[in-house]
Structure formats: C-alpha cells, structure tokens
C-alpha cells in the first residue's frame, strides 16, 4: 500500500513555485501496545464518559472546556473552535534562511520527506536543494495544515529535501532554568585528555540498525513464550546492572585511566607477563658446622 501524503502543495521561493508532496519520514512500529482485559471473561474493557454524581452521559452533551481557575471553565463548542481554525493553504513560503547549525536541537520535532509532485517540478526542486547545500543554509516557513499553522525548516538530504516540524519558542523550556545552578568550572586538563581519548577510541560511523530497544525485544519474546505456554504465567528474573550512587566514592581519574586501557594490562605489564619465568632456586643448604679441634 502506497504511503499517503501528509501535505500536497507548493514551496515558493520568491517568484518560483515548486509543486511537492510531503510524506512522513518516521513510523511508530517499534512500540508494543496493550489493551486492558477483563480476566474472568477475557473481553477488552471499554471506557464510558462519566460525570461524578451523575453517571454515564451522552456524547452530544459534551463540550470542550478550558480551565481558567480551579474548577472554573470557559466552554467552547465545536463550531466556535472550527471558526478560528487557520485556513489550510497549499503554499509554503520560504520567508527566511539561517545557518544549518543555527537551530537548537530542542526545536526539532518530526521529519518529513519532500518530493517533487511531477516531472516538471524536478528541475526547480534540484535547484533549490543544491542552493541550500551550497550556501549551507536551512529554509524557514509556516505550513498550514489540519487547522493549525506549524513552523517548519527545509534542508537538503541526499538526493532530496527533508522538511522538519519545529516547536515554537513557548513550547521549549530554556536550558538555563536547569543548568544555571551548575558550577562554572573548567574540567581538569588531565581528566579531559583521558575523556577525549575514550571518545576518539569509540568514534565510528552511525549505524542505527545496530541499536535496538531491548525492552521492546524482551516484551515480544515474552509474548511469544506466552503464546506457546497457552496463557500460563511466566516470570523471569532480570539482573539489574550494578550502579554506584550515594555513598560509593569513585576515583574519577582511576576510572578514566582504566577505561582508556580498556580493562587490559599496560604494555609493560603484558611484556612482563610474557617473559619466561626463572625457575625458583632451591634454598642453599647450610654448611655443617666445623668440628672444634681438641686442645
């Protein structure tokens, strides 16, 4: 089944319009979801809309409410909410360009693939892609979709373009509010040198397929076991990795040195271990005491 486009329209750069289609670049297939089940009957549990002191209510009696103070709500019906929705426009205007590294990672939310809508759009699409790559810039605009306006960025990715939804400023907590209390001290140069050595040793190309959600893998394995066990309860002990917190004092320098060595002996230690060991000499026999001459 072909993927369904998240948005169809045109990207506009000044007087140039490029027909495009936008598709989700991620999926949530890795998660394992559960339903609540009534054990005696084996049937799924459903939820009813209930008002305290009244009981179940009809769906057409429900409005949306925004709490303005404790227990006080402003009530809005669907027509009132619909009236203020942003009209979905079919044009994404690139209104600003910024350096590729100017957007803090906290603002990125979700990526989408951008494709030319037809063969006629491919030339203009390639020009925009290569211009962004050559200038090392990211395009910014606001995409109107599904009744709301979303801040987005546009950047080159391989042969194509990637659009990323961005969070607005009021959706991001400033890092200073968390980091302000940390001491403003430089790291010890010797420890810093050891830490950078560890990083360099462990540096390698990013291969996302080598990483797995071990919890999800364990859940799937448990589900398979339960299927074969025909409902019998299965409890497996999981060894928790040892943690050192609180009262355990760690010698940071020693830990860094050990990490650099990779838990192995130093070359000098290996050389000493490889040298042939001398045979232990038998203890020398004591000379018999000389006999005293008789006077």
PDB file of C-alpha atoms in Angstrom:
ATOM      1  CA  UNK A   1       0.000   0.000   0.000  1.00  0.00           C
ATOM      2  CA  UNK A   2       1.460   3.358  -1.090  1.00  0.00           C
ATOM      3  CA  UNK A   3       2.190   5.881   1.626  1.00  0.00           C
ATOM      4  CA  UNK A   4      -0.346   8.671   1.986  1.00  0.00           C
ATOM      5  CA  UNK A   5       0.927  12.217   1.571  1.00  0.00           C
ATOM      6  CA  UNK A   6       0.840  14.322   4.738  1.00  0.00           C
ATOM      7  CA  UNK A   7       0.586  17.513   2.634  1.00  0.00           C
ATOM      8  CA  UNK A   8       0.375  18.426  -1.039  1.00  0.00           C
ATOM      9  CA  UNK A   9       1.019  21.904  -2.366  1.00  0.00           C
ATOM     10  CA  UNK A  10       3.876  24.067  -3.492  1.00  0.00           C
ATOM     11  CA  UNK A  11       7.031  25.510  -1.990  1.00  0.00           C
ATOM     12  CA  UNK A  12       7.527  29.108  -3.026  1.00  0.00           C
ATOM     13  CA  UNK A  13      10.919  30.784  -3.242  1.00  0.00           C
ATOM     14  CA  UNK A  14      10.302  34.401  -4.283  1.00  0.00           C
ATOM     15  CA  UNK A  15       8.549  34.073  -7.676  1.00  0.00           C
ATOM     16  CA  UNK A  16       9.415  30.390  -8.132  1.00  0.00           C
ATOM     17  CA  UNK A  17       6.798  27.791  -7.114  1.00  0.00           C
ATOM     18  CA  UNK A  18       7.661  24.100  -6.855  1.00  0.00           C
ATOM     19  CA  UNK A  19       4.807  21.538  -6.650  1.00  0.00           C
ATOM     20  CA  UNK A  20       5.667  18.994  -3.964  1.00  0.00           C
ATOM     21  CA  UNK A  21       4.298  16.172  -1.845  1.00  0.00           C
ATOM     22  CA  UNK A  22       5.329  15.622   1.773  1.00  0.00           C
ATOM     23  CA  UNK A  23       5.464  12.156   3.378  1.00  0.00           C
ATOM     24  CA  UNK A  24       6.197  11.061   6.975  1.00  0.00           C
ATOM     25  CA  UNK A  25       9.840  10.045   7.408  1.00  0.00           C
ATOM     26  CA  UNK A  26       9.270   8.055  10.620  1.00  0.00           C
ATOM     27  CA  UNK A  27       6.900   5.397  11.910  1.00  0.00           C
ATOM     28  CA  UNK A  28       5.970   4.105  15.344  1.00  0.00           C
ATOM     29  CA  UNK A  29       6.052   0.409  14.507  1.00  0.00           C
ATOM     30  CA  UNK A  30       8.581  -0.468  17.211  1.00  0.00           C
ATOM     31  CA  UNK A  31       6.234   0.124  20.144  1.00  0.00           C
ATOM     32  CA  UNK A  32       4.254  -2.697  21.759  1.00  0.00           C
ATOM     33  CA  UNK A  33       0.763  -1.597  22.796  1.00  0.00           C
ATOM     34  CA  UNK A  34      -1.594  -3.311  25.231  1.00  0.00           C
ATOM     35  CA  UNK A  35      -5.343  -3.402  25.850  1.00  0.00           C
ATOM     36  CA  UNK A  36      -6.863  -3.794  29.305  1.00  0.00           C
ATOM     37  CA  UNK A  37      -8.667  -7.150  29.540  1.00  0.00           C
ATOM     38  CA  UNK A  38     -11.301  -8.406  31.978  1.00  0.00           C
ATOM     39  CA  UNK A  39      -9.578 -11.610  33.163  1.00  0.00           C
ATOM     40  CA  UNK A  40     -12.669 -13.733  34.059  1.00  0.00           C
ATOM     41  CA  UNK A  41     -14.299 -13.193  30.634  1.00  0.00           C
ATOM     42  CA  UNK A  42     -11.235 -12.454  28.521  1.00  0.00           C
ATOM     43  CA  UNK A  43     -13.000  -9.470  26.914  1.00  0.00           C
ATOM     44  CA  UNK A  44     -11.476  -5.994  26.398  1.00  0.00           C
ATOM     45  CA  UNK A  45     -12.502  -3.226  28.776  1.00  0.00           C
ATOM     46  CA  UNK A  46     -14.210  -0.161  27.332  1.00  0.00           C
ATOM     47  CA  UNK A  47     -14.412   3.309  28.823  1.00  0.00           C
ATOM     48  CA  UNK A  48     -17.580   5.318  29.307  1.00  0.00           C
ATOM     49  CA  UNK A  49     -17.954   9.084  29.588  1.00  0.00           C
ATOM     50  CA  UNK A  50     -18.998   9.555  33.226  1.00  0.00           C
ATOM     51  CA  UNK A  51     -19.839  12.635  35.307  1.00  0.00           C
ATOM     52  CA  UNK A  52     -19.201  12.418  39.057  1.00  0.00           C
ATOM     53  CA  UNK A  53     -22.524  12.084  40.881  1.00  0.00           C
ATOM     54  CA  UNK A  54     -24.492  11.671  37.639  1.00  0.00           C
ATOM     55  CA  UNK A  55     -23.081   8.653  35.863  1.00  0.00           C
ATOM     56  CA  UNK A  56     -22.762   7.926  32.128  1.00  0.00           C
ATOM     57  CA  UNK A  57     -23.671  10.794  29.762  1.00  0.00           C
ATOM     58  CA  UNK A  58     -24.477  11.051  26.054  1.00  0.00           C
ATOM     59  CA  UNK A  59     -21.765  12.208  23.678  1.00  0.00           C
ATOM     60  CA  UNK A  60     -23.883  15.110  22.384  1.00  0.00           C
ATOM     61  CA  UNK A  61     -23.964  16.580  25.915  1.00  0.00           C
ATOM     62  CA  UNK A  62     -20.202  17.045  25.986  1.00  0.00           C
ATOM     63  CA  UNK A  63     -18.451  20.361  25.286  1.00  0.00           C
ATOM     64  CA  UNK A  64     -14.780  21.292  25.435  1.00  0.00           C
ATOM     65  CA  UNK A  65     -13.715  23.323  28.444  1.00  0.00           C
ATOM     66  CA  UNK A  66     -10.611  25.397  29.194  1.00  0.00           C
ATOM     67  CA  UNK A  67      -9.858  25.709  32.902  1.00  0.00           C
ATOM     68  CA  UNK A  68      -9.277  29.396  33.753  1.00  0.00           C
ATOM     69  CA  UNK A  69      -9.140  28.828  37.516  1.00  0.00           C
ATOM     70  CA  UNK A  70      -9.643  25.907  39.878  1.00  0.00           C
ATOM     71  CA  UNK A  71     -13.000  24.340  38.922  1.00  0.00           C
ATOM     72  CA  UNK A  72     -13.973  27.184  36.546  1.00  0.00           C
ATOM     73  CA  UNK A  73     -14.067  26.563  32.807  1.00  0.00           C
ATOM     74  CA  UNK A  74     -14.688  28.505  29.620  1.00  0.00           C
ATOM     75  CA  UNK A  75     -16.934  26.263  27.487  1.00  0.00           C
ATOM     76  CA  UNK A  76     -16.482  26.037  23.712  1.00  0.00           C
ATOM     77  CA  UNK A  77     -18.494  24.023  21.204  1.00  0.00           C
ATOM     78  CA  UNK A  78     -17.119  22.506  18.000  1.00  0.00           C
ATOM     79  CA  UNK A  79     -18.486  25.290  15.770  1.00  0.00           C
ATOM     80  CA  UNK A  80     -16.727  28.001  17.789  1.00  0.00           C
ATOM     81  CA  UNK A  81     -13.440  26.128  17.634  1.00  0.00           C
ATOM     82  CA  UNK A  82     -13.847  25.437  13.919  1.00  0.00           C
ATOM     83  CA  UNK A  83     -14.415  29.160  13.248  1.00  0.00           C
ATOM     84  CA  UNK A  84     -10.915  30.105  14.393  1.00  0.00           C
ATOM     85  CA  UNK A  85      -9.059  27.333  12.576  1.00  0.00           C
ATOM     86  CA  UNK A  86      -6.362  28.529  10.206  1.00  0.00           C
ATOM     87  CA  UNK A  87      -7.392  28.069   6.600  1.00  0.00           C
ATOM     88  CA  UNK A  88      -5.306  25.316   5.046  1.00  0.00           C
ATOM     89  CA  UNK A  89      -3.126  26.934   2.403  1.00  0.00           C
ATOM     90  CA  UNK A  90      -1.451  24.984  -0.354  1.00  0.00           C
ATOM     91  CA  UNK A  91       1.666  27.138  -0.400  1.00  0.00           C
ATOM     92  CA  UNK A  92       4.716  27.026   1.860  1.00  0.00           C
ATOM     93  CA  UNK A  93       6.560  30.331   1.596  1.00  0.00           C
ATOM     94  CA  UNK A  94      10.251  30.200   2.483  1.00  0.00           C
ATOM     95  CA  UNK A  95      10.441  33.538   4.291  1.00  0.00           C
ATOM     96  CA  UNK A  96      13.883  33.256   5.891  1.00  0.00           C
ATOM     97  CA  UNK A  97      17.151  31.321   5.697  1.00  0.00           C
ATOM     98  CA  UNK A  98      19.502  30.557   8.587  1.00  0.00           C
ATOM     99  CA  UNK A  99      22.802  28.730   9.026  1.00  0.00           C
ATOM    100  CA  UNK A 100      22.395  24.950   9.134  1.00  0.00           C
ATOM    101  CA  UNK A 101      23.624  24.790  12.750  1.00  0.00           C
ATOM    102  CA  UNK A 102      21.697  27.846  13.983  1.00  0.00           C
ATOM    103  CA  UNK A 103      18.590  25.939  15.135  1.00  0.00           C
ATOM    104  CA  UNK A 104      18.918  24.367  18.571  1.00  0.00           C
ATOM    105  CA  UNK A 105      18.234  20.621  18.633  1.00  0.00           C
ATOM    106  CA  UNK A 106      15.415  21.217  21.171  1.00  0.00           C
ATOM    107  CA  UNK A 107      13.280  22.838  18.460  1.00  0.00           C
ATOM    108  CA  UNK A 108      13.223  19.863  16.093  1.00  0.00           C
ATOM    109  CA  UNK A 109      10.118  17.702  16.406  1.00  0.00           C
ATOM    110  CA  UNK A 110       9.399  15.454  13.411  1.00  0.00           C
ATOM    111  CA  UNK A 111      10.895  14.931   9.922  1.00  0.00           C
ATOM    112  CA  UNK A 112       9.113  14.531   6.571  1.00  0.00           C
ATOM    113  CA  UNK A 113      10.374  13.646   3.090  1.00  0.00           C
ATOM    114  CA  UNK A 114       9.699  16.265   0.410  1.00  0.00           C
ATOM    115  CA  UNK A 115       9.340  15.012  -3.183  1.00  0.00           C
ATOM    116  CA  UNK A 116       8.622  16.830  -6.458  1.00  0.00           C
ATOM    117  CA  UNK A 117       4.984  16.312  -7.397  1.00  0.00           C
ATOM    118  CA  UNK A 118       5.727  15.644 -11.083  1.00  0.00           C
ATOM    119  CA  UNK A 119       8.494  15.536 -13.670  1.00  0.00           C
ATOM    120  CA  UNK A 120       8.109  19.225 -14.495  1.00  0.00           C
ATOM    121  CA  UNK A 121       8.916  20.160 -10.887  1.00  0.00           C
ATOM    122  CA  UNK A 122      12.170  18.167 -10.730  1.00  0.00           C
ATOM    123  CA  UNK A 123      14.431  20.859 -12.204  1.00  0.00           C
ATOM    124  CA  UNK A 124      13.308  23.628  -9.814  1.00  0.00           C
ATOM    125  CA  UNK A 125      13.390  21.109  -6.946  1.00  0.00           C
ATOM    126  CA  UNK A 126      17.036  20.229  -7.731  1.00  0.00           C
ATOM    127  CA  UNK A 127      17.993  23.914  -7.959  1.00  0.00           C
ATOM    128  CA  UNK A 128      16.528  24.624  -4.512  1.00  0.00           C
ATOM    129  CA  UNK A 129      18.167  21.517  -2.991  1.00  0.00           C
ATOM    130  CA  UNK A 130      21.610  22.335  -4.389  1.00  0.00           C
ATOM    131  CA  UNK A 131      21.330  26.028  -3.496  1.00  0.00           C
ATOM    132  CA  UNK A 132      20.614  25.137   0.147  1.00  0.00           C
ATOM    133  CA  UNK A 133      23.517  22.683   0.166  1.00  0.00           C
ATOM    134  CA  UNK A 134      25.968  25.141  -1.424  1.00  0.00           C
ATOM    135  CA  UNK A 135      25.057  28.004   0.919  1.00  0.00           C
ATOM    136  CA  UNK A 136      24.827  25.659   3.947  1.00  0.00           C
ATOM    137  CA  UNK A 137      21.506  27.254   4.837  1.00  0.00           C
ATOM    138  CA  UNK A 138      18.132  25.998   6.097  1.00  0.00           C
ATOM    139  CA  UNK A 139      14.878  27.470   4.820  1.00  0.00           C
ATOM    140  CA  UNK A 140      12.140  28.508   7.281  1.00  0.00           C
ATOM    141  CA  UNK A 141       8.410  28.909   6.757  1.00  0.00           C
ATOM    142  CA  UNK A 142       4.985  28.166   8.230  1.00  0.00           C
ATOM    143  CA  UNK A 143       2.936  25.288   6.948  1.00  0.00           C
ATOM    144  CA  UNK A 144      -0.839  25.474   7.303  1.00  0.00           C
ATOM    145  CA  UNK A 145      -2.327  22.013   7.697  1.00  0.00           C
ATOM    146  CA  UNK A 146      -5.272  20.477   9.561  1.00  0.00           C
ATOM    147  CA  UNK A 147      -6.443  23.746  11.021  1.00  0.00           C
ATOM    148  CA  UNK A 148      -3.195  24.923  12.576  1.00  0.00           C
ATOM    149  CA  UNK A 149      -0.020  26.634  11.457  1.00  0.00           C
ATOM    150  CA  UNK A 150       3.263  24.840  12.030  1.00  0.00           C
ATOM    151  CA  UNK A 151       6.770  26.265  11.943  1.00  0.00           C
ATOM    152  CA  UNK A 152       8.967  24.188   9.609  1.00  0.00           C
ATOM    153  CA  UNK A 153      12.516  24.021   8.280  1.00  0.00           C
ATOM    154  CA  UNK A 154      13.660  22.747   4.900  1.00  0.00           C
ATOM    155  CA  UNK A 155      17.107  21.242   4.327  1.00  0.00           C
ATOM    156  CA  UNK A 156      18.862  19.024   1.746  1.00  0.00           C
ATOM    157  CA  UNK A 157      19.161  15.296   2.449  1.00  0.00           C
ATOM    158  CA  UNK A 158      20.976  13.115  -0.057  1.00  0.00           C
ATOM    159  CA  UNK A 159      19.217  13.479  -3.409  1.00  0.00           C
ATOM    160  CA  UNK A 160      16.183  15.075  -1.834  1.00  0.00           C
ATOM    161  CA  UNK A 161      14.818  17.535   0.708  1.00  0.00           C
ATOM    162  CA  UNK A 162      13.654  16.985   4.270  1.00  0.00           C
ATOM    163  CA  UNK A 163      11.074  19.173   5.987  1.00  0.00           C
ATOM    164  CA  UNK A 164      11.125  19.169   9.790  1.00  0.00           C
ATOM    165  CA  UNK A 165       8.360  20.378  12.069  1.00  0.00           C
ATOM    166  CA  UNK A 166       9.766  22.818  14.619  1.00  0.00           C
ATOM    167  CA  UNK A 167       8.467  23.711  18.061  1.00  0.00           C
ATOM    168  CA  UNK A 168       7.513  27.316  18.766  1.00  0.00           C
ATOM    169  CA  UNK A 169       9.511  29.252  21.355  1.00  0.00           C
ATOM    170  CA  UNK A 170       6.838  28.896  24.055  1.00  0.00           C
ATOM    171  CA  UNK A 171       6.946  25.105  23.672  1.00  0.00           C
ATOM    172  CA  UNK A 172      10.633  24.832  24.588  1.00  0.00           C
ATOM    173  CA  UNK A 173      11.940  25.088  28.145  1.00  0.00           C
ATOM    174  CA  UNK A 174      15.061  27.198  28.325  1.00  0.00           C
ATOM    175  CA  UNK A 175      18.118  25.178  29.268  1.00  0.00           C
ATOM    176  CA  UNK A 176      19.324  27.954  31.590  1.00  0.00           C
ATOM    177  CA  UNK A 177      16.483  27.221  34.012  1.00  0.00           C
ATOM    178  CA  UNK A 178      18.001  23.770  34.584  1.00  0.00           C
ATOM    179  CA  UNK A 179      21.720  24.438  34.091  1.00  0.00           C
ATOM    180  CA  UNK A 180      22.006  27.715  35.965  1.00  0.00           C
ATOM    181  CA  UNK A 181      22.937  26.019  39.248  1.00  0.00           C
ATOM    182  CA  UNK A 182      25.833  24.039  37.766  1.00  0.00           C
ATOM    183  CA  UNK A 183      29.324  25.286  38.705  1.00  0.00           C
ATOM    184  CA  UNK A 184      31.101  27.302  36.020  1.00  0.00           C
ATOM    185  CA  UNK A 185      34.413  25.485  36.280  1.00  0.00           C
ATOM    186  CA  UNK A 186      36.702  24.080  33.612  1.00  0.00           C
ATOM    187  CA  UNK A 187      37.428  20.357  33.656  1.00  0.00           C
ATOM    188  CA  UNK A 188      40.782  19.109  34.905  1.00  0.00           C
ATOM    189  CA  UNK A 189      43.104  19.054  31.846  1.00  0.00           C
ATOM    190  CA  UNK A 190      44.457  15.565  32.555  1.00  0.00           C
ATOM    191  CA  UNK A 191      40.977  14.101  33.030  1.00  0.00           C
ATOM    192  CA  UNK A 192      39.775  15.967  29.922  1.00  0.00           C
ATOM    193  CA  UNK A 193      42.614  14.430  27.909  1.00  0.00           C
ATOM    194  CA  UNK A 194      41.660  10.932  29.082  1.00  0.00           C
ATOM    195  CA  UNK A 195      37.979  11.527  28.329  1.00  0.00           C
ATOM    196  CA  UNK A 196      38.720  12.750  24.781  1.00  0.00           C
ATOM    197  CA  UNK A 197      40.906   9.678  24.255  1.00  0.00           C
ATOM    198  CA  UNK A 198      37.974   7.433  25.219  1.00  0.00           C
ATOM    199  CA  UNK A 199      35.672   9.331  22.825  1.00  0.00           C
ATOM    200  CA  UNK A 200      38.163   9.003  19.973  1.00  0.00           C
ATOM    201  CA  UNK A 201      38.536   5.246  20.619  1.00  0.00           C
ATOM    202  CA  UNK A 202      34.781   4.751  20.474  1.00  0.00           C
ATOM    203  CA  UNK A 203      34.166   7.013  17.458  1.00  0.00           C
ATOM    204  CA  UNK A 204      32.606   5.152  14.488  1.00  0.00           C
ATOM    205  CA  UNK A 205      30.066   5.763  11.703  1.00  0.00           C
ATOM    206  CA  UNK A 206      26.461   5.987  12.893  1.00  0.00           C
ATOM    207  CA  UNK A 207      24.608   2.752  12.070  1.00  0.00           C
ATOM    208  CA  UNK A 208      21.110   2.981  13.576  1.00  0.00           C
ATOM    209  CA  UNK A 209      20.314  -0.633  12.660  1.00  0.00           C
ATOM    210  CA  UNK A 210      22.838  -1.755  15.274  1.00  0.00           C
ATOM    211  CA  UNK A 211      20.724  -0.293  18.090  1.00  0.00           C
ATOM    212  CA  UNK A 212      17.558  -1.943  19.396  1.00  0.00           C
ATOM    213  CA  UNK A 213      15.036  -1.180  22.098  1.00  0.00           C
ATOM    214  CA  UNK A 214      15.875  -4.091  24.390  1.00  0.00           C
ATOM    215  CA  UNK A 215      12.680  -3.623  26.390  1.00  0.00           C
ATOM    216  CA  UNK A 216      10.534  -3.988  23.256  1.00  0.00           C
ATOM    217  CA  UNK A 217      12.562  -7.027  22.172  1.00  0.00           C
ATOM    218  CA  UNK A 218      12.054  -8.590  25.613  1.00  0.00           C
ATOM    219  CA  UNK A 219       8.304  -7.886  25.508  1.00  0.00           C
ATOM    220  CA  UNK A 220       7.975  -9.544  22.111  1.00  0.00           C
ATOM    221  CA  UNK A 221       9.954 -12.562  23.298  1.00  0.00           C
ATOM    222  CA  UNK A 222       7.710 -12.794  26.378  1.00  0.00           C
ATOM    223  CA  UNK A 223       4.576 -12.593  24.204  1.00  0.00           C
ATOM    224  CA  UNK A 224       5.888 -15.443  22.037  1.00  0.00           C
ATOM    225  CA  UNK A 225       6.582 -17.550  25.138  1.00  0.00           C
ATOM    226  CA  UNK A 226       3.088 -16.828  26.469  1.00  0.00           C
ATOM    227  CA  UNK A 227       1.568 -17.936  23.159  1.00  0.00           C
ATOM    228  CA  UNK A 228       3.433 -21.231  23.360  1.00  0.00           C
ATOM    229  CA  UNK A 229       2.666 -21.627  27.084  1.00  0.00           C
ATOM    230  CA  UNK A 230      -1.061 -21.143  26.333  1.00  0.00           C
ATOM    231  CA  UNK A 231      -1.652 -18.466  28.920  1.00  0.00           C
ATOM    232  CA  UNK A 232       0.477 -19.799  31.755  1.00  0.00           C
ATOM    233  CA  UNK A 233       2.127 -17.143  33.875  1.00  0.00           C
ATOM    234  CA  UNK A 234       5.810 -16.549  33.089  1.00  0.00           C
ATOM    235  CA  UNK A 235       8.042 -14.554  35.429  1.00  0.00           C
ATOM    236  CA  UNK A 236      11.659 -14.098  34.533  1.00  0.00           C
ATOM    237  CA  UNK A 237      14.288 -12.637  36.817  1.00  0.00           C
ATOM    238  CA  UNK A 238      16.192  -9.753  35.273  1.00  0.00           C
ATOM    239  CA  UNK A 239      19.586  -8.935  36.627  1.00  0.00           C
ATOM    240  CA  UNK A 240      19.874  -5.244  37.309  1.00  0.00           C
ATOM    241  CA  UNK A 241      23.195  -3.731  36.309  1.00  0.00           C
ATOM    242  CA  UNK A 242      25.195  -2.612  39.319  1.00  0.00           C
ATOM    243  CA  UNK A 243      25.007   1.099  39.995  1.00  0.00           C
ATOM    244  CA  UNK A 244      27.213   3.211  42.145  1.00  0.00           C
ATOM    245  CA  UNK A 245      25.457   6.120  43.774  1.00  0.00           C
ATOM    246  CA  UNK A 246      25.358   7.879  47.047  1.00  0.00           C
ATOM    247  CA  UNK A 247      27.915   6.537  49.495  1.00  0.00           C
ATOM    248  CA  UNK A 248      30.251   4.889  46.961  1.00  0.00           C
ATOM    249  CA  UNK A 249      33.178   7.184  46.263  1.00  0.00           C
ATOM    250  CA  UNK A 250      34.590   6.794  42.762  1.00  0.00           C
ATOM    251  CA  UNK A 251      38.154   7.781  41.876  1.00  0.00           C
ATOM    252  CA  UNK A 252      37.360   9.553  38.597  1.00  0.00           C
ATOM    253  CA  UNK A 253      40.962   9.683  37.396  1.00  0.00           C
ATOM    254  CA  UNK A 254      41.473   5.956  38.048  1.00  0.00           C
ATOM    255  CA  UNK A 255      38.183   5.115  36.307  1.00  0.00           C
ATOM    256  CA  UNK A 256      39.149   7.181  33.255  1.00  0.00           C
ATOM    257  CA  UNK A 257      42.588   5.561  33.057  1.00  0.00           C
ATOM    258  CA  UNK A 258      41.050   2.100  33.307  1.00  0.00           C
ATOM    259  CA  UNK A 259      38.564   2.999  30.578  1.00  0.00           C
ATOM    260  CA  UNK A 260      41.356   4.185  28.277  1.00  0.00           C
ATOM    261  CA  UNK A 261      43.212   0.924  28.854  1.00  0.00           C
ATOM    262  CA  UNK A 262      40.013  -0.917  28.079  1.00  0.00           C
ATOM    263  CA  UNK A 263      40.394  -3.053  31.185  1.00  0.00           C
ATOM    264  CA  UNK A 264      43.603  -4.503  29.753  1.00  0.00           C
ATOM    265  CA  UNK A 265      47.091  -4.511  31.205  1.00  0.00           C
ATOM    266  CA  UNK A 266      49.574  -1.874  30.133  1.00  0.00           C
ATOM    267  CA  UNK A 267      52.213  -2.825  27.515  1.00  0.00           C
ATOM    268  CA  UNK A 268      54.811  -3.004  30.253  1.00  0.00           C
ATOM    269  CA  UNK A 269      52.612  -5.343  32.264  1.00  0.00           C
ATOM    270  CA  UNK A 270      51.969  -7.543  29.210  1.00  0.00           C
ATOM    271  CA  UNK A 271      55.716  -7.668  28.454  1.00  0.00           C
ATOM    272  CA  UNK A 272      56.479  -8.663  31.979  1.00  0.00           C
ATOM    273  CA  UNK A 273      53.841 -11.365  31.898  1.00  0.00           C
ATOM    274  CA  UNK A 274      55.149 -12.759  28.608  1.00  0.00           C
ATOM    275  CA  UNK A 275      58.792 -13.024  29.791  1.00  0.00           C
ATOM    276  CA  UNK A 276      59.870 -16.573  30.728  1.00  0.00           C
ATOM    277  CA  UNK A 277      59.824 -17.037  34.396  1.00  0.00           C
ATOM    278  CA  UNK A 278      63.099 -18.081  36.031  1.00  0.00           C
ATOM    279  CA  UNK A 279      62.944 -21.316  37.917  1.00  0.00           C
ATOM    280  CA  UNK A 280      62.956 -20.817  41.600  1.00  0.00           C
ATOM    281  CA  UNK A 281      66.272 -21.888  43.097  1.00  0.00           C
ATOM    282  CA  UNK A 282      66.249 -24.419  45.858  1.00  0.00           C
ATOM    283  CA  UNK A 283      67.313 -22.894  49.128  1.00  0.00           C
ATOM    284  CA  UNK A 284      71.066 -23.309  49.704  1.00  0.00           C
ATOM    285  CA  UNK A 285      71.997 -25.993  52.185  1.00  0.00           C
ATOM    286  CA  UNK A 286      73.618 -24.746  55.288  1.00  0.00           C
ATOM    287  CA  UNK A 287      77.260 -25.857  55.707  1.00  0.00           C
ATOM    288  CA  UNK A 288      77.800 -28.280  58.520  1.00  0.00           C
ATOM    289  CA  UNK A 289      79.450 -26.547  61.446  1.00  0.00           C
ATOM    290  CA  UNK A 290      83.189 -27.216  61.585  1.00  0.00           C
ATOM    291  CA  UNK A 291      84.281 -29.591  64.303  1.00  0.00           C
ATOM    292  CA  UNK A 292      86.304 -27.985  67.012  1.00  0.00           C
ATOM    293  CA  UNK A 293      89.811 -29.354  67.486  1.00  0.00           C
ATOM    294  CA  UNK A 294      90.501 -30.780  70.821  1.00  0.00           C
ATOM    295  CA  UNK A 295      93.030 -28.841  72.788  1.00  0.00           C
TER     296      UNK A 295
END
